[in-house]
Tab-separated table of C-alpha atoms and ligand atoms in Angstrom:
chain	number	residue	atom	x	y	z
A	183	UNK	CA	7.497	-12.993	-27.300
A	184	UNK	CA	9.221	-10.051	-25.768
A	185	UNK	CA	6.892	-7.470	-24.296
A	186	UNK	CA	7.607	-3.941	-23.241
A	187	UNK	CA	5.964	-2.073	-20.402
A	188	UNK	CA	6.188	-1.552	-16.667
A	189	UNK	CA	7.708	-4.476	-14.764
A	190	UNK	CA	7.103	-3.219	-11.208
A	191	UNK	CA	6.728	-0.068	-9.124
A	192	UNK	CA	8.465	0.296	-5.739
A	193	UNK	CA	7.400	2.704	-2.990
A	194	UNK	CA	8.132	3.516	0.646
A	195	UNK	CA	5.554	2.718	3.316
A	196	UNK	CA	4.886	2.932	7.039
A	197	UNK	CA	4.299	-0.177	9.196
A	198	UNK	CA	4.479	-3.493	7.313
A	199	UNK	CA	1.319	-5.025	8.790
A	200	UNK	CA	-0.804	-2.025	7.828
A	201	UNK	CA	0.650	-2.172	4.306
A	202	UNK	CA	-0.122	-5.908	4.018
A	203	UNK	CA	-3.664	-5.466	5.316
A	204	UNK	CA	-4.458	-2.668	2.880
A	205	UNK	CA	-3.054	-4.255	-0.263
A	206	UNK	CA	-4.215	-7.824	0.347
A	207	UNK	CA	-7.539	-7.209	2.086
A	208	UNK	CA	-8.843	-3.864	0.843
A	209	UNK	CA	-7.426	-3.988	-2.706
A	210	UNK	CA	-7.331	-7.786	-2.968
A	211	UNK	CA	-3.821	-8.139	-4.382
A	212	UNK	CA	-1.762	-11.212	-3.565
A	213	UNK	CA	1.359	-10.935	-1.408
A	214	UNK	CA	3.625	-12.856	-3.786
A	215	UNK	CA	6.953	-12.418	-1.998
A	216	UNK	CA	8.008	-11.604	1.529
A	217	UNK	CA	11.708	-10.862	1.527
A	218	UNK	CA	14.089	-8.123	2.680
A	219	UNK	CA	15.637	-5.126	1.007
A	220	UNK	CA	18.851	-6.730	-0.296
A	221	UNK	CA	20.680	-3.412	0.230
A	222	UNK	CA	19.289	-3.009	3.793
A	223	UNK	CA	18.404	-6.513	5.072
A	224	UNK	CA	16.881	-5.280	8.351
A	225	UNK	CA	13.931	-3.994	6.319
A	226	UNK	CA	11.211	-5.941	4.541
A	227	UNK	CA	10.691	-5.862	0.824
A	228	UNK	CA	7.070	-6.830	0.164
A	229	UNK	CA	5.816	-7.666	-3.333
A	230	UNK	CA	2.150	-7.670	-4.325
A	231	UNK	CA	0.748	-8.806	-7.637
A	232	UNK	CA	-1.554	-11.224	-9.397
A	233	UNK	CA	-1.561	-14.987	-8.783
A	234	UNK	CA	2.078	-15.477	-9.794
A	235	UNK	CA	3.312	-11.882	-9.721
A	236	UNK	CA	3.673	-11.466	-13.454
A	237	UNK	CA	5.535	-8.414	-14.762
A	238	UNK	CA	3.075	-5.558	-15.121
A	239	UNK	CA	1.167	-6.475	-11.955
A	240	UNK	CA	3.847	-6.013	-9.267
A	241	UNK	CA	3.746	-3.228	-6.681
A	242	UNK	CA	6.472	-3.475	-4.046
A	243	UNK	CA	7.187	-1.679	-0.778
A	244	UNK	CA	9.981	-0.964	1.640
A	245	UNK	CA	8.008	-0.566	4.894
A	246	UNK	CA	9.471	1.252	7.899
A	247	UNK	CA	7.674	1.466	11.255
A	248	UNK	CA	8.567	5.111	11.736
A	249	UNK	CA	8.854	6.359	8.171
A	250	UNK	CA	8.642	10.120	7.726
A	251	UNK	CA	6.057	11.138	5.144
A	252	UNK	CA	7.310	11.954	1.666
A	253	UNK	CA	6.093	14.726	-0.577
A	254	UNK	CA	5.203	14.262	-4.219
A	255	UNK	CA	6.887	16.763	-6.501
A	256	UNK	CA	8.759	17.196	-9.744
A	257	UNK	CA	10.977	14.291	-10.708
A	258	UNK	CA	8.721	11.692	-9.127
A	259	UNK	CA	5.903	9.304	-9.815
A	260	UNK	CA	2.709	11.145	-8.952
A	261	UNK	CA	0.210	8.337	-9.366
A	262	UNK	CA	0.188	4.570	-9.815
A	263	UNK	CA	-2.914	3.273	-11.553
A	264	UNK	CA	-4.439	-0.210	-11.634
A	265	UNK	CA	-6.837	-1.672	-14.182
A	266	UNK	CA	-10.321	-2.816	-13.214
A	267	UNK	CA	-13.280	-3.634	-15.454
A	268	UNK	CA	-15.170	-0.464	-16.347
A	269	UNK	CA	-18.372	-1.919	-14.921
A	270	UNK	CA	-16.621	-2.362	-11.538
A	271	UNK	CA	-15.884	1.302	-10.852
A	272	UNK	CA	-19.189	1.708	-8.986
A	273	UNK	CA	-18.508	-1.385	-6.894
A	274	UNK	CA	-15.067	-0.042	-5.984
A	275	UNK	CA	-16.481	3.359	-5.060
A	276	UNK	CA	-18.832	1.675	-2.585
A	277	UNK	CA	-15.990	-0.439	-1.248
A	278	UNK	CA	-13.717	2.546	-0.604
A	279	UNK	CA	-16.559	4.322	1.209
A	280	UNK	CA	-17.265	1.200	3.299
A	281	UNK	CA	-13.579	0.783	4.167
A	282	UNK	CA	-13.039	4.472	4.951
A	283	UNK	CA	-10.387	4.824	2.254
A	284	UNK	CA	-9.804	8.459	1.214
A	285	UNK	CA	-10.798	8.897	-2.436
A	286	UNK	CA	-12.112	11.414	-4.943
A	287	UNK	CA	-15.251	11.425	-7.070
A	288	UNK	CA	-14.827	9.485	-10.323
A	289	UNK	CA	-13.081	11.650	-12.930
A	290	UNK	CA	-12.124	10.951	-16.531
A	291	UNK	CA	-8.672	10.845	-18.098
A	292	UNK	CA	-7.903	9.880	-21.678
A	293	UNK	CA	-11.492	8.703	-22.063
A	294	UNK	CA	-11.507	6.271	-19.126
A	295	UNK	CA	-13.209	6.651	-15.724
A	296	UNK	CA	-10.616	7.088	-12.967
A	297	UNK	CA	-11.219	6.551	-9.257
A	298	UNK	CA	-8.362	8.164	-7.313
A	299	UNK	CA	-7.557	6.994	-3.791
A	300	UNK	CA	-4.784	6.997	-1.213
A	301	UNK	CA	-3.319	4.118	0.700
A	302	UNK	CA	-2.739	4.442	4.496
A	303	UNK	CA	0.575	6.258	3.845
A	304	UNK	CA	-0.948	8.705	1.389
A	305	UNK	CA	0.446	6.952	-1.705
A	306	UNK	CA	-1.564	8.244	-4.657
A	307	UNK	CA	-3.271	5.371	-6.441
A	308	UNK	CA	-6.008	5.151	-9.053
A	309	UNK	CA	-8.357	2.504	-10.378
A	310	UNK	CA	-8.935	2.948	-14.102
A	311	UNK	CA	-12.058	1.364	-15.579
A	312	UNK	CA	-11.109	-0.320	-18.850
A	313	UNK	CA	-13.435	-1.869	-21.439
A	314	UNK	CA	-11.229	-4.818	-22.286
A	315	UNK	CA	-10.170	-6.074	-18.851
A	316	UNK	CA	-8.306	-9.375	-18.852
A	317	UNK	CA	-9.633	-12.436	-17.058
A	318	UNK	CA	-8.858	-12.174	-13.362
A	319	UNK	CA	-6.005	-14.383	-12.195
A	320	UNK	CA	-6.366	-13.597	-8.529
A	321	UNK	CA	-9.228	-12.710	-6.260
A	322	UNK	CA	-7.937	-12.008	-2.812
A	323	UNK	CA	-9.492	-11.045	0.483
A	324	UNK	CA	-13.078	-9.956	0.047
A	325	UNK	CA	-12.742	-8.851	-3.583
A	326	UNK	CA	-14.781	-11.117	-5.904
A	327	UNK	CA	-12.987	-12.194	-9.098
A	328	UNK	CA	-15.192	-10.143	-11.417
A	329	UNK	CA	-14.103	-6.902	-9.717
A	330	UNK	CA	-10.476	-7.848	-9.048
A	331	UNK	CA	-7.584	-5.598	-10.015
A	332	UNK	CA	-5.980	-6.722	-13.282
A	333	UNK	CA	-2.471	-5.437	-12.727
A	334	UNK	CA	-1.222	-1.980	-13.552
A	335	UNK	CA	-2.776	0.419	-15.969
A	336	UNK	CA	0.260	2.680	-15.725
A	337	UNK	CA	2.065	5.449	-13.905
A	338	UNK	CA	1.968	9.238	-14.144
A	339	UNK	CA	5.301	11.018	-13.792
A	340	UNK	CA	5.463	14.656	-12.706
A	341	UNK	CA	8.232	16.450	-14.608
A	342	UNK	CA	9.593	19.917	-15.218
A	343	UNK	CA	9.652	19.194	-18.947
A	344	UNK	CA	8.806	15.978	-20.737
A	345	UNK	CA	10.829	15.892	-23.996
A	346	UNK	CA	13.951	14.095	-22.772
A	347	UNK	CA	11.997	11.561	-20.750
A	348	UNK	CA	9.770	10.960	-23.775
A	349	UNK	CA	12.882	10.210	-25.835
A	350	UNK	CA	13.908	7.468	-23.370
A	351	UNK	CA	10.429	5.948	-23.355
A	352	UNK	CA	10.186	5.840	-27.135
A	353	UNK	CA	13.853	5.277	-28.001
A	354	UNK	CA	14.778	2.660	-25.413
A	355	UNK	CA	11.835	1.332	-23.394
A	356	UNK	CA	9.508	0.342	-26.232
A	357	UNK	CA	6.743	2.937	-25.849
A	358	UNK	CA	5.129	5.204	-28.452
A	359	UNK	CA	3.141	8.404	-28.022
A	360	UNK	CA	-0.533	7.481	-27.853
A	361	UNK	CA	-2.523	10.566	-26.785
A	362	UNK	CA	-2.434	14.075	-25.339
A	363	UNK	CA	-4.741	15.582	-22.728
A	364	UNK	CA	-3.930	19.123	-21.611
A	365	UNK	CA	-0.320	19.192	-20.369
A	366	UNK	CA	-0.221	15.388	-20.146
A	367	UNK	CA	1.184	13.087	-22.814
A	368	UNK	CA	0.405	9.401	-22.686
A	369	UNK	CA	2.807	6.779	-23.984
A	370	UNK	CA	1.769	3.191	-24.669
A	371	UNK	CA	3.805	0.007	-25.039
A	372	UNK	CA	1.022	-2.251	-26.269
A	373	UNK	CA	1.222	-4.485	-23.177
A	374	UNK	CA	-2.145	-5.212	-21.596
A	375	UNK	CA	-0.774	-4.713	-18.098
A	376	UNK	CA	1.575	-1.882	-17.228
A	377	UNK	CA	1.346	-0.594	-20.765
A	378	UNK	CA	0.976	3.151	-20.110
A	379	UNK	CA	3.233	5.945	-18.887
A	380	UNK	CA	1.802	9.446	-18.696
A	381	UNK	CA	4.150	12.418	-18.512
A	382	UNK	CA	2.769	15.541	-16.883
A	383	UNK	CA	4.957	18.605	-17.447
A	384	UNK	CA	4.444	21.234	-14.774
A	385	UNK	CA	7.507	23.453	-15.208
A	386	UNK	CA	9.059	24.880	-12.047
A	387	UNK	CA	7.411	23.197	-9.081
A	388	UNK	CA	8.585	21.804	-5.745
A	389	UNK	CA	10.827	18.787	-6.020
A	390	UNK	CA	9.639	15.564	-4.510
A	391	UNK	CA	10.959	14.368	-1.169
A	392	UNK	CA	11.266	10.627	-0.584
A	393	UNK	CA	9.381	9.112	2.333
A	394	UNK	CA	6.289	7.080	3.205
A	395	UNK	CA	3.716	7.451	0.472
A	396	UNK	CA	6.205	8.206	-2.284
A	397	UNK	CA	7.391	6.018	-5.118
A	398	UNK	CA	11.075	5.111	-5.086
A	399	UNK	CA	11.387	3.871	-8.658
A	400	UNK	CA	9.591	2.505	-11.696
A	401	UNK	CA	10.971	-0.638	-13.333
A	402	UNK	CA	10.504	-1.463	-17.010
A	403	UNK	CA	10.606	-4.857	-18.655
A	404	UNK	CA	13.401	-6.552	-20.538
A	405	UNK	CA	12.785	-10.103	-21.746
A	406	UNK	CA	16.270	-11.322	-20.775
A	407	UNK	CA	19.871	-10.269	-20.158
A	408	UNK	CA	20.599	-9.685	-23.847
A	409	UNK	CA	17.610	-7.362	-24.280
A	410	UNK	CA	18.599	-5.520	-21.103
A	411	UNK	CA	22.174	-5.128	-22.286
A	412	UNK	CA	21.019	-3.641	-25.584
A	413	UNK	CA	18.848	-1.153	-23.705
A	414	UNK	CA	21.743	-0.189	-21.405
A	415	UNK	CA	23.952	0.391	-24.446
A	416	UNK	CA	21.354	2.708	-25.995
A	417	UNK	CA	20.973	4.651	-22.744
A	418	UNK	CA	24.716	5.233	-22.508
A	419	UNK	CA	25.656	5.699	-26.158
A	420	UNK	CA	22.592	7.452	-27.573
A	421	UNK	CA	21.270	9.297	-24.537
A	422	UNK	CA	24.478	9.908	-22.560
A	423	UNK	CA	23.098	8.503	-19.302
A	424	UNK	CA	24.928	6.709	-16.499
A	425	UNK	CA	23.631	3.183	-15.898
A	426	UNK	CA	24.534	0.878	-12.995
A	427	UNK	CA	26.053	-2.566	-13.345
A	428	UNK	CA	23.533	-5.395	-13.358
A	429	UNK	CA	22.363	-6.435	-9.876
A	430	UNK	CA	20.874	-9.825	-9.093
A	431	UNK	CA	17.528	-9.277	-7.371
A	432	UNK	CA	16.857	-13.033	-7.121
A	433	UNK	CA	13.478	-12.798	-8.928
A	434	UNK	CA	14.827	-10.633	-11.768
A	435	UNK	CA	18.099	-8.961	-12.725
A	436	UNK	CA	18.226	-5.191	-12.727
A	437	UNK	CA	20.031	-2.115	-13.910
A	438	UNK	CA	19.180	1.385	-12.684
A	439	UNK	CA	19.469	4.888	-14.075
A	440	UNK	CA	18.179	8.362	-13.289
A	441	UNK	CA	16.147	9.435	-16.324
A	442	UNK	CA	16.610	13.057	-17.498
A	443	UNK	CA	13.460	14.243	-15.682
A	444	UNK	CA	14.857	13.028	-12.343
A	445	UNK	CA	12.818	9.857	-11.837
A	446	UNK	CA	14.759	6.715	-10.866
A	447	UNK	CA	14.154	4.061	-13.515
A	448	UNK	CA	15.098	0.392	-13.447
A	449	UNK	CA	15.129	-2.177	-16.219
A	450	UNK	CA	14.295	-5.634	-14.848
A	451	UNK	CA	14.339	-8.961	-16.660
A	452	UNK	CA	11.115	-10.980	-16.933
A	453	UNK	CA	13.064	-14.046	-15.836
A	454	UNK	CA	13.304	-15.942	-13.534
A	455	UNK	CA	10.210	-14.735	-11.631
A	456	UNK	CA	8.825	-15.380	-8.154
A	457	UNK	CA	8.494	-19.162	-8.349
A	458	UNK	CA	12.279	-19.616	-8.359
A	459	UNK	CA	12.345	-20.244	-4.577
A	460	UNK	CA	8.795	-21.327	-3.652
A	461	UNK	CA	5.799	-22.824	-5.489
A	462	UNK	CA	3.027	-20.599	-6.820
A	463	UNK	CA	0.543	-22.104	-4.325
A	464	UNK	CA	2.421	-20.782	-1.290
A	465	UNK	CA	3.944	-17.568	-2.637
A	466	UNK	CA	4.424	-14.885	-0.026
A	467	UNK	CA	3.866	-16.963	3.121
A	468	UNK	CA	7.422	-17.644	4.290
A	469	UNK	CA	10.229	-15.111	4.617
A	470	UNK	CA	12.495	-15.786	1.623
A	471	UNK	CA	16.133	-14.703	1.619
A	472	UNK	CA	18.643	-14.758	-1.213
A	473	UNK	CA	21.555	-17.216	-0.744
A	474	UNK	CA	23.995	-14.475	0.363
A	475	UNK	CA	21.705	-13.538	3.277
A	476	UNK	CA	20.548	-17.022	4.300
A	477	UNK	CA	23.488	-17.389	6.731
A	478	UNK	CA	22.189	-14.322	8.588
A	479	UNK	CA	18.561	-15.465	8.773
A	480	UNK	CA	18.382	-15.588	12.576
A	481	UNK	CA	19.616	-11.997	13.019
A	482	UNK	CA	17.398	-10.758	10.200
A	483	UNK	CA	14.273	-12.418	11.602
A	484	UNK	CA	15.151	-10.922	14.963
A	485	UNK	CA	15.085	-7.315	13.775
A	486	UNK	CA	12.160	-7.520	11.345
A	487	UNK	CA	8.776	-6.524	12.779
A	488	UNK	CA	6.418	-9.506	13.161
A	489	UNK	CA	3.689	-9.682	10.537
A	490	UNK	CA	0.739	-12.060	10.152
B	616	LIG	ZN1	12.853	-2.360	-8.432
């Protein structure tokens, strides 16, 4: 069955080891792929997710040792939220205190408790306590399975105005308007994981500046190449947007476009997934390179910072 929703979210980060330690140990995600940025192979591309890195659970980073900090502003993803069981919000609050992770008091949004925190680069994250949390498919680090993150809840995009972005979400990406809360509109796709996008219209406000702690793009799901092609056609013909050619990202195939609110969107296929070049048991341990970079492995390994 073809599902709509968020496929992955990609952000910039500071040092790779610090990024790995935070996401695998503190948050308990699984490092499901250690590869390089195919467009800049001297840089890691790290993927975190559930046991197998299913669409809707994947947060990825381009880490740079000396990354300048970014600034969140209009035309950017303001917050990336994960799902946890509602009963686990208290446990997570204690954990963030114990780990010295900057966070806010529990607030409420759209009826759910929200625990907002920042990663070591200042990336704005949230844990949303949901009533109907899925069974956990990965408990990593010190996080027991009952409290484990269950993939994405959704993202919040900061926009000057939300109408044109809303039209893309509902007309092309498979979402429908689900709720309003102040100046925020929430769209839902029906997917359990990565099923929400919230648009927050703030009018004239500083633009975002890319850098450590900021999100580079949000990718949405397409079941396969045919579904992706139909979505590209709608973006071009109905919405007048420019869309890139398909790029092979080894674990999915992608097209990219700048949505009308300024946020970089991607549409990524569900297939083939992260087990195409290593078994699920050992995902993320070895540095994996796509065939076109394998001949350069020695030079690439030479320039990449060492990580454990
Ligand atoms: Zn991507």
